[in-house]
Amino acid sequence: MFEHAIRQELEARLTLEAELAIAAERDQFELFYQPQVRLTDGAVIGVEALIRWQHPIAASSRRGSSCPSSTRPLFPSV
């Protein structure tokens, strides 16, 4: 049972890595900038760059626009 779980996790990771490579080739990533606002006075003190994967499968299906937690384990921390 433990081996089966590890195998499933590995297969899922390899599938995701392959899909991400295809997404990069097909320009399926979209960049957004989110302001960082100081709460005391509402001043913009910086921005955060966010990337979203516009997966071709409908959002009601397996993917759609992916959330960061689904791909974050594949990328090193910056």
CSV table of N, CA, C and O in Angstrom, one decimal:
chain,number,residue,atom,x,y,z
A,1,MET,N,0.8,-1.2,0.0
A,1,MET,CA,0.0,0.0,0.0
A,1,MET,C,0.9,1.3,0.0
A,1,MET,O,0.6,2.2,-0.7
A,2,PHE,N,1.9,1.3,0.8
A,2,PHE,CA,2.8,2.4,0.9
A,2,PHE,C,3.5,2.6,-0.5
A,2,PHE,O,3.6,3.8,-1.0
A,3,GLU,N,4.0,1.5,-1.1
A,3,GLU,CA,4.6,1.6,-2.4
A,3,GLU,C,3.6,2.2,-3.4
A,3,GLU,O,4.0,3.0,-4.3
A,4,HIS,N,2.4,1.8,-3.4
A,4,HIS,CA,1.4,2.3,-4.3
A,4,HIS,C,1.2,3.8,-4.2
A,4,HIS,O,1.1,4.5,-5.2
A,5,ALA,N,1.1,4.3,-3.0
A,5,ALA,CA,1.0,5.7,-2.7
A,5,ALA,C,2.2,6.5,-3.3
A,5,ALA,O,2.0,7.6,-3.9
A,6,ILE,N,3.4,6.0,-3.0
A,6,ILE,CA,4.6,6.7,-3.5
A,6,ILE,C,4.6,6.7,-5.1
A,6,ILE,O,4.9,7.7,-5.7
A,7,ARG,N,4.2,5.6,-5.7
A,7,ARG,CA,4.1,5.5,-7.1
A,7,ARG,C,3.1,6.5,-7.7
A,7,ARG,O,3.4,7.2,-8.7
A,8,GLN,N,1.9,6.6,-7.1
A,8,GLN,CA,0.9,7.5,-7.5
A,8,GLN,C,1.4,9.0,-7.4
A,8,GLN,O,1.2,9.8,-8.3
A,9,GLU,N,2.1,9.3,-6.3
A,9,GLU,CA,2.6,10.6,-6.1
A,9,GLU,C,3.7,10.9,-7.2
A,9,GLU,O,3.7,12.0,-7.8
A,10,LEU,N,4.6,10.0,-7.5
A,10,LEU,CA,5.6,10.2,-8.5
A,10,LEU,C,5.0,10.4,-9.9
A,10,LEU,O,5.4,11.2,-10.6
A,11,GLU,N,4.0,9.5,-10.2
A,11,GLU,CA,3.3,9.7,-11.5
A,11,GLU,C,2.7,11.0,-11.7
A,11,GLU,O,2.7,11.6,-12.7
A,12,ALA,N,2.0,11.5,-10.6
A,12,ALA,CA,1.3,12.8,-10.7
A,12,ALA,C,2.4,13.9,-10.8
A,12,ALA,O,2.1,14.8,-11.6
A,13,ARG,N,3.5,13.8,-10.2
A,13,ARG,CA,4.5,14.8,-10.3
A,13,ARG,C,5.1,14.8,-11.7
A,13,ARG,O,5.3,15.9,-12.3
A,14,LEU,N,5.4,13.7,-12.2
A,14,LEU,CA,6.0,13.6,-13.6
A,14,LEU,C,5.0,14.1,-14.6
A,14,LEU,O,5.4,14.8,-15.6
A,15,THR,N,3.7,13.8,-14.4
A,15,THR,CA,2.7,14.3,-15.4
A,15,THR,C,2.6,15.8,-15.3
A,15,THR,O,2.6,16.5,-16.3
A,16,LEU,N,2.6,16.4,-14.1
A,16,LEU,CA,2.6,17.8,-13.9
A,16,LEU,C,3.8,18.5,-14.5
A,16,LEU,O,3.7,19.5,-15.2
A,17,GLU,N,5.0,17.9,-14.3
A,17,GLU,CA,6.2,18.5,-14.9
A,17,GLU,C,6.1,18.5,-16.4
A,17,GLU,O,6.5,19.5,-17.1
A,18,ALA,N,5.6,17.4,-17.0
A,18,ALA,CA,5.5,17.3,-18.5
A,18,ALA,C,4.5,18.4,-19.0
A,18,ALA,O,4.7,19.1,-20.0
A,19,GLU,N,3.3,18.5,-18.3
A,19,GLU,CA,2.3,19.5,-18.6
A,19,GLU,C,2.9,20.9,-18.5
A,19,GLU,O,2.6,21.8,-19.4
A,20,LEU,N,3.7,21.2,-17.5
A,20,LEU,CA,4.3,22.5,-17.4
A,20,LEU,C,5.3,22.8,-18.5
A,20,LEU,O,5.3,24.0,-19.0
A,21,ALA,N,6.0,21.8,-19.0
A,21,ALA,CA,6.9,22.0,-20.1
A,21,ALA,C,6.1,22.4,-21.4
A,21,ALA,O,6.5,23.3,-22.1
A,22,ILE,N,5.0,21.7,-21.6
A,22,ILE,CA,4.2,22.0,-22.7
A,22,ILE,C,3.6,23.3,-22.6
A,22,ILE,O,3.5,24.1,-23.6
A,23,ALA,N,3.1,23.7,-21.4
A,23,ALA,CA,2.5,25.0,-21.2
A,23,ALA,C,3.5,26.1,-21.5
A,23,ALA,O,3.1,27.2,-22.1
A,24,ALA,N,4.8,25.9,-21.1
A,24,ALA,CA,5.8,27.0,-21.4
A,24,ALA,C,6.0,27.1,-22.9
A,24,ALA,O,6.0,28.2,-23.5
A,25,GLU,N,6.0,26.0,-23.7
A,25,GLU,CA,6.1,26.0,-25.1
A,25,GLU,C,4.9,26.7,-25.8
A,25,GLU,O,5.0,27.4,-26.8
A,26,ARG,N,3.7,26.5,-25.2
A,26,ARG,CA,2.5,27.1,-25.8
A,26,ARG,C,2.1,28.4,-25.2
A,26,ARG,O,1.0,28.9,-25.5
A,27,ASP,N,3.0,29.0,-24.4
A,27,ASP,CA,2.7,30.3,-23.8
A,27,ASP,C,1.4,30.4,-23.0
A,27,ASP,O,0.6,31.3,-23.2
A,28,GLN,N,1.2,29.4,-22.1
A,28,GLN,CA,0.0,29.3,-21.4
A,28,GLN,C,0.1,30.0,-20.0
A,28,GLN,O,-0.8,29.8,-19.2
A,29,PHE,N,1.2,30.7,-19.8
A,29,PHE,CA,1.3,31.4,-18.5
A,29,PHE,C,1.0,32.9,-18.6
A,29,PHE,O,1.3,33.5,-19.6
A,30,GLU,N,0.3,33.4,-17.6
A,30,GLU,CA,0.0,34.8,-17.6
A,30,GLU,C,0.5,35.5,-16.3
A,30,GLU,O,0.4,34.9,-15.2
A,31,LEU,N,1.2,36.6,-16.5
A,31,LEU,CA,1.8,37.3,-15.4
A,31,LEU,C,0.9,38.4,-14.8
A,31,LEU,O,0.3,39.2,-15.6
A,32,PHE,N,0.7,38.5,-13.5
A,32,PHE,CA,-0.1,39.5,-12.9
A,32,PHE,C,0.8,40.2,-11.8
A,32,PHE,O,1.7,39.6,-11.3
A,33,TYR,N,0.6,41.5,-11.6
A,33,TYR,CA,1.2,42.2,-10.5
A,33,TYR,C,0.2,42.6,-9.5
A,33,TYR,O,-0.9,43.1,-9.8
A,34,GLN,N,0.5,42.3,-8.3
A,34,GLN,CA,-0.4,42.6,-7.2
A,34,GLN,C,0.3,43.6,-6.3
A,34,GLN,O,1.4,43.3,-5.8
A,35,PRO,N,-0.4,44.7,-6.0
A,35,PRO,CA,0.2,45.7,-5.2
A,35,PRO,C,0.3,45.3,-3.7
A,35,PRO,O,-0.6,44.5,-3.2
A,36,GLN,N,1.3,45.7,-3.0
A,36,GLN,CA,1.4,45.5,-1.6
A,36,GLN,C,1.1,46.8,-1.0
A,36,GLN,O,1.8,47.8,-1.3
A,37,VAL,N,0.1,46.9,-0.2
A,37,VAL,CA,-0.4,48.1,0.4
A,37,VAL,C,-0.2,48.2,1.9
A,37,VAL,O,-0.5,47.2,2.6
A,38,ARG,N,0.3,49.3,2.4
A,38,ARG,CA,0.4,49.5,3.8
A,38,ARG,C,-1.0,49.8,4.4
A,38,ARG,O,-1.7,50.7,3.9
A,39,LEU,N,-1.4,49.1,5.4
A,39,LEU,CA,-2.7,49.2,5.9
A,39,LEU,C,-3.0,50.5,6.6
A,39,LEU,O,-4.1,51.1,6.6
A,40,THR,N,-1.9,51.1,7.2
A,40,THR,CA,-2.1,52.3,8.0
A,40,THR,C,-2.6,53.5,7.2
A,40,THR,O,-3.3,54.3,7.6
A,41,ASP,N,-2.0,53.6,5.9
A,41,ASP,CA,-2.3,54.8,5.1
A,41,ASP,C,-2.7,54.5,3.7
A,41,ASP,O,-3.0,55.4,2.9
A,42,GLY,N,-2.7,53.2,3.3
A,42,GLY,CA,-3.2,52.8,2.0
A,42,GLY,C,-2.1,53.0,0.9
A,42,GLY,O,-2.4,52.9,-0.3
A,43,ALA,N,-0.9,53.4,1.3
A,43,ALA,CA,0.2,53.6,0.3
A,43,ALA,C,0.7,52.3,-0.3
A,43,ALA,O,0.8,51.3,0.4
A,44,VAL,N,0.9,52.3,-1.6
A,44,VAL,CA,1.5,51.2,-2.2
A,44,VAL,C,3.0,51.2,-1.9
A,44,VAL,O,3.7,52.1,-2.2
A,45,ILE,N,3.5,50.1,-1.3
A,45,ILE,CA,4.9,50.0,-0.9
A,45,ILE,C,5.7,49.0,-1.7
A,45,ILE,O,6.9,48.8,-1.5
A,46,GLY,N,5.0,48.3,-2.6
A,46,GLY,CA,5.7,47.3,-3.4
A,46,GLY,C,4.7,46.6,-4.3
A,46,GLY,O,3.5,46.9,-4.3
A,47,VAL,N,5.2,45.6,-5.0
A,47,VAL,CA,4.4,44.8,-5.8
A,47,VAL,C,4.9,43.3,-5.7
A,47,VAL,O,6.1,43.1,-5.4
A,48,GLU,N,4.0,42.4,-6.0
A,48,GLU,CA,4.3,41.0,-6.0
A,48,GLU,C,3.9,40.5,-7.4
A,48,GLU,O,2.9,40.8,-7.9
A,49,ALA,N,4.9,39.8,-8.0
A,49,ALA,CA,4.6,39.2,-9.3
A,49,ALA,C,4.0,37.8,-9.1
A,49,ALA,O,4.5,37.0,-8.4
A,50,LEU,N,2.9,37.6,-9.8
A,50,LEU,CA,2.2,36.3,-9.7
A,50,LEU,C,2.0,35.7,-11.1
A,50,LEU,O,1.7,36.4,-12.0
A,51,ILE,N,2.3,34.5,-11.2
A,51,ILE,CA,2.1,33.8,-12.5
A,51,ILE,C,1.0,32.8,-12.4
A,51,ILE,O,0.9,32.1,-11.4
A,52,ARG,N,0.1,32.8,-13.4
A,52,ARG,CA,-1.0,31.9,-13.4
A,52,ARG,C,-0.9,31.1,-14.7
A,52,ARG,O,-0.6,31.6,-15.8
A,53,TRP,N,-1.2,29.8,-14.6
A,53,TRP,CA,-1.2,28.9,-15.7
A,53,TRP,C,-2.6,28.8,-16.2
A,53,TRP,O,-3.5,28.3,-15.6
A,54,GLN,N,-2.8,29.2,-17.5
A,54,GLN,CA,-4.1,29.1,-18.1
A,54,GLN,C,-4.2,27.7,-18.8
A,54,GLN,O,-3.9,27.6,-20.0
A,55,HIS,N,-4.5,26.7,-18.0
A,55,HIS,CA,-4.5,25.3,-18.5
A,55,HIS,C,-5.7,25.2,-19.5
A,55,HIS,O,-6.8,25.7,-19.2
A,56,PRO,N,-5.5,24.5,-20.6
A,56,PRO,CA,-6.6,24.4,-21.6
A,56,PRO,C,-7.8,23.6,-21.2
A,56,PRO,O,-8.9,23.8,-21.8
A,57,ILE,N,-7.7,22.8,-20.2
A,57,ILE,CA,-8.9,22.1,-19.8
A,57,ILE,C,-9.7,23.0,-18.9
A,57,ILE,O,-9.2,23.7,-18.1
A,58,ALA,N,-11.0,23.0,-19.1
A,58,ALA,CA,-12.0,23.9,-18.4
A,58,ALA,C,-11.8,23.8,-16.9
A,58,ALA,O,-11.5,22.8,-16.3
A,59,ALA,N,-12.0,24.9,-16.2
A,59,ALA,CA,-11.9,25.0,-14.8
A,59,ALA,C,-12.8,24.0,-14.0
A,59,ALA,O,-12.4,23.6,-12.9
A,60,SER,N,-13.9,23.7,-14.6
A,60,SER,CA,-14.8,22.7,-13.9
A,60,SER,C,-14.2,21.3,-14.0
A,60,SER,O,-14.7,20.4,-13.3
A,61,SER,N,-13.2,21.1,-14.8
A,61,SER,CA,-12.6,19.8,-15.0
A,61,SER,C,-11.4,19.7,-14.1
A,61,SER,O,-11.3,20.3,-13.0
A,62,ARG,N,-10.4,18.9,-14.5
A,62,ARG,CA,-9.3,18.6,-13.7
A,62,ARG,C,-8.4,19.8,-13.3
A,62,ARG,O,-7.8,19.9,-12.3
A,63,ARG,N,-8.2,20.7,-14.2
A,63,ARG,CA,-7.4,21.9,-14.0
A,63,ARG,C,-8.1,23.2,-14.2
A,63,ARG,O,-9.0,23.6,-13.5
A,64,GLY,N,-7.8,23.9,-15.3
A,64,GLY,CA,-8.3,25.3,-15.5
A,64,GLY,C,-7.1,26.2,-15.1
A,64,GLY,O,-6.0,25.9,-15.3
A,65,SER,N,-7.5,27.4,-14.6
A,65,SER,CA,-6.4,28.3,-14.1
A,65,SER,C,-5.9,27.7,-12.8
A,65,SER,O,-6.6,27.6,-11.8
A,66,SER,N,-4.6,27.3,-12.8
A,66,SER,CA,-4.1,26.6,-11.6
A,66,SER,C,-3.8,27.5,-10.4
A,66,SER,O,-3.5,28.7,-10.6
A,67,CYS,N,-3.9,27.0,-9.3
A,67,CYS,CA,-3.5,27.7,-8.1
A,67,CYS,C,-2.1,27.5,-7.8
A,67,CYS,O,-1.5,26.4,-8.1
A,68,PRO,N,-1.4,28.4,-7.1
A,68,PRO,CA,0.0,28.3,-6.9
A,68,PRO,C,0.4,27.0,-6.1
A,68,PRO,O,1.5,26.4,-6.3
A,69,SER,N,-0.4,26.6,-5.2
A,69,SER,CA,-0.1,25.4,-4.4
A,69,SER,C,0.1,24.2,-5.2
A,69,SER,O,0.8,23.2,-4.8
A,70,SER,N,-0.5,24.1,-6.4
A,70,SER,CA,-0.4,22.9,-7.2
A,70,SER,C,0.9,22.8,-7.9
A,70,SER,O,1.3,21.7,-8.2
A,71,THR,N,1.6,23.9,-8.1
A,71,THR,CA,2.9,23.9,-8.8
A,71,THR,C,4.1,24.3,-8.0
A,71,THR,O,5.2,24.0,-8.3
A,72,ARG,N,3.8,24.9,-6.9
A,72,ARG,CA,4.9,25.4,-6.0
A,72,ARG,C,6.0,24.4,-5.7
A,72,ARG,O,7.2,24.7,-5.7
A,73,PRO,N,5.6,23.1,-5.4
A,73,PRO,CA,6.6,22.1,-5.0
A,73,PRO,C,7.6,21.9,-6.1
A,73,PRO,O,8.7,21.4,-5.8
A,74,LEU,N,7.3,22.2,-7.3
A,74,LEU,CA,8.2,22.0,-8.5
A,74,LEU,C,9.2,23.1,-8.6
A,74,LEU,O,10.2,22.9,-9.4
A,75,PHE,N,9.0,24.2,-8.0
A,75,PHE,CA,9.9,25.3,-8.2
A,75,PHE,C,10.7,25.7,-6.9
A,75,PHE,O,10.1,25.7,-5.8
A,76,PRO,N,12.0,26.0,-7.0
A,76,PRO,CA,12.7,26.3,-5.8
A,76,PRO,C,12.2,27.7,-5.3
A,76,PRO,O,11.7,28.5,-6.0
A,77,SER,N,12.4,27.9,-4.0
A,77,SER,CA,12.0,29.2,-3.4
A,77,SER,C,12.9,30.3,-3.9
A,77,SER,O,14.1,30.1,-4.1
A,78,VAL,N,12.3,31.5,-4.1
A,78,VAL,CA,13.1,32.6,-4.6
A,78,VAL,C,13.4,33.6,-3.5
A,78,VAL,O,12.6,33.8,-2.6
